[in-house]
PDB file of C-alpha atoms in Angstrom:
ATOM      1  CA  UNK A   1       0.591 -11.655   3.401  1.00  0.00           C
ATOM      2  CA  UNK A   2       1.984  -9.675   0.467  1.00  0.00           C
ATOM      3  CA  UNK A   3       4.772  -7.531   0.172  1.00  0.00           C
ATOM      4  CA  UNK A   4       5.896  -5.434  -2.437  1.00  0.00           C
ATOM      5  CA  UNK A   5       8.207  -2.030  -2.484  1.00  0.00           C
ATOM      6  CA  UNK A   6       6.439   1.312  -4.346  1.00  0.00           C
ATOM      7  CA  UNK A   7       6.631   4.430  -6.166  1.00  0.00           C
ATOM      8  CA  UNK A   8       4.752   7.481  -5.634  1.00  0.00           C
ATOM      9  CA  UNK A   9       5.228  11.083  -7.014  1.00  0.00           C
ATOM     10  CA  UNK A  10       3.935  14.518  -6.041  1.00  0.00           C
ATOM     11  CA  UNK A  11       3.615  16.892  -3.729  1.00  0.00           C
ATOM     12  CA  UNK A  12       3.995  16.411   0.148  1.00  0.00           C
ATOM     13  CA  UNK A  13       0.782  17.133   0.499  1.00  0.00           C
ATOM     14  CA  UNK A  14      -0.351  15.016  -2.283  1.00  0.00           C
ATOM     15  CA  UNK A  15       1.991  12.422  -0.503  1.00  0.00           C
ATOM     16  CA  UNK A  16       0.382  12.422   2.755  1.00  0.00           C
ATOM     17  CA  UNK A  17      -3.368  12.969   1.155  1.00  0.00           C
ATOM     18  CA  UNK A  18      -2.675   8.790  -0.983  1.00  0.00           C
ATOM     19  CA  UNK A  19      -1.239   6.836   2.924  1.00  0.00           C
ATOM     20  CA  UNK A  20      -4.299   8.759   4.288  1.00  0.00           C
ATOM     21  CA  UNK A  21      -6.910   6.978   2.002  1.00  0.00           C
ATOM     22  CA  UNK A  22      -4.733   3.515   2.259  1.00  0.00           C
ATOM     23  CA  UNK A  23      -5.447   4.008   5.383  1.00  0.00           C
ATOM     24  CA  UNK A  24      -8.892   4.087   4.420  1.00  0.00           C
ATOM     25  CA  UNK A  25      -9.331   0.671   2.861  1.00  0.00           C
ATOM     26  CA  UNK A  26     -11.228  -2.265   3.631  1.00  0.00           C
ATOM     27  CA  UNK A  27      -8.506  -4.109   4.083  1.00  0.00           C
ATOM     28  CA  UNK A  28      -5.230  -3.784   6.157  1.00  0.00           C
ATOM     29  CA  UNK A  29      -1.771  -2.513   4.194  1.00  0.00           C
ATOM     30  CA  UNK A  30       0.430  -1.559   6.019  1.00  0.00           C
ATOM     31  CA  UNK A  31       3.475   1.126   5.152  1.00  0.00           C
ATOM     32  CA  UNK A  32       7.401   1.474   6.570  1.00  0.00           C
ATOM     33  CA  UNK A  33      10.246   2.257   4.932  1.00  0.00           C
ATOM     34  CA  UNK A  34       8.959   5.723   3.672  1.00  0.00           C
ATOM     35  CA  UNK A  35      11.791   7.098   1.705  1.00  0.00           C
ATOM     36  CA  UNK A  36      11.247  10.815   0.652  1.00  0.00           C
ATOM     37  CA  UNK A  37      13.673  12.085  -2.090  1.00  0.00           C
ATOM     38  CA  UNK A  38      14.471  15.957  -2.765  1.00  0.00           C
ATOM     39  CA  UNK A  39      11.588  18.214  -4.790  1.00  0.00           C
ATOM     40  CA  UNK A  40      12.139  18.455  -7.914  1.00  0.00           C
ATOM     41  CA  UNK A  41       9.713  20.952 -10.242  1.00  0.00           C
ATOM     42  CA  UNK A  42       7.546  19.550 -11.935  1.00  0.00           C
ATOM     43  CA  UNK A  43       6.202  22.667 -14.398  1.00  0.00           C
ATOM     44  CA  UNK A  44       4.341  25.315 -12.231  1.00  0.00           C
ATOM     45  CA  UNK A  45       4.646  23.138  -9.278  1.00  0.00           C
ATOM     46  CA  UNK A  46       7.108  21.017  -7.186  1.00  0.00           C
ATOM     47  CA  UNK A  47       6.919  16.812  -6.503  1.00  0.00           C
ATOM     48  CA  UNK A  48       8.697  14.407  -4.371  1.00  0.00           C
ATOM     49  CA  UNK A  49       9.572  11.125  -5.297  1.00  0.00           C
ATOM     50  CA  UNK A  50       8.589   8.882  -2.122  1.00  0.00           C
ATOM     51  CA  UNK A  51       9.115   4.711  -2.653  1.00  0.00           C
ATOM     52  CA  UNK A  52       8.002   2.179   0.608  1.00  0.00           C
ATOM     53  CA  UNK A  53       7.063  -1.038   1.388  1.00  0.00           C
ATOM     54  CA  UNK A  54       3.968  -1.524   1.928  1.00  0.00           C
ATOM     55  CA  UNK A  55       2.214  -4.534   3.035  1.00  0.00           C
ATOM     56  CA  UNK A  56      -1.052  -6.202   2.896  1.00  0.00           C
ATOM     57  CA  UNK A  57      -2.903  -9.215   5.100  1.00  0.00           C
ATOM     58  CA  UNK A  58      -5.539 -11.725   3.763  1.00  0.00           C
ATOM     59  CA  UNK A  59      -7.851 -14.137   5.181  1.00  0.00           C
ATOM     60  CA  UNK A  60      -7.531 -17.299   4.338  1.00  0.00           C
ATOM     61  CA  UNK A  61     -11.193 -19.049   5.274  1.00  0.00           C
ATOM     62  CA  UNK A  62     -10.390 -22.424   5.875  1.00  0.00           C
ATOM     63  CA  UNK A  63     -12.431 -24.291   3.734  1.00  0.00           C
ATOM     64  CA  UNK A  64     -15.820 -26.654   5.015  1.00  0.00           C
ATOM     65  CA  UNK A  65     -15.086 -30.850   5.559  1.00  0.00           C
ATOM     66  CA  UNK A  66     -16.891 -32.733   2.546  1.00  0.00           C
ATOM     67  CA  UNK A  67     -20.145 -33.566   4.025  1.00  0.00           C
ATOM     68  CA  UNK A  68     -19.491 -36.947   1.498  1.00  0.00           C
ATOM     69  CA  UNK A  69     -17.397 -39.642   3.436  1.00  0.00           C
ATOM     70  CA  UNK A  70     -14.213 -40.667   1.367  1.00  0.00           C
ATOM     71  CA  UNK A  71     -13.783 -44.408   0.521  1.00  0.00           C
TER      72      UNK A  71
END
């Protein structure tokens, strides 16, 4: 398991679409502690800085025991 703090910047619906894309990835990633800031004008659009924690999970595969005995 690995957790990292992340930030994205975009429109409200773009941020939602980003989280949807994460949910469609083949590995398990959980998003928590979402904090959305106030909207700011970015050229002709509004943008929201959004911070969150992303936690990824991996399967740790056991290696097969060596078929040759030691000693």
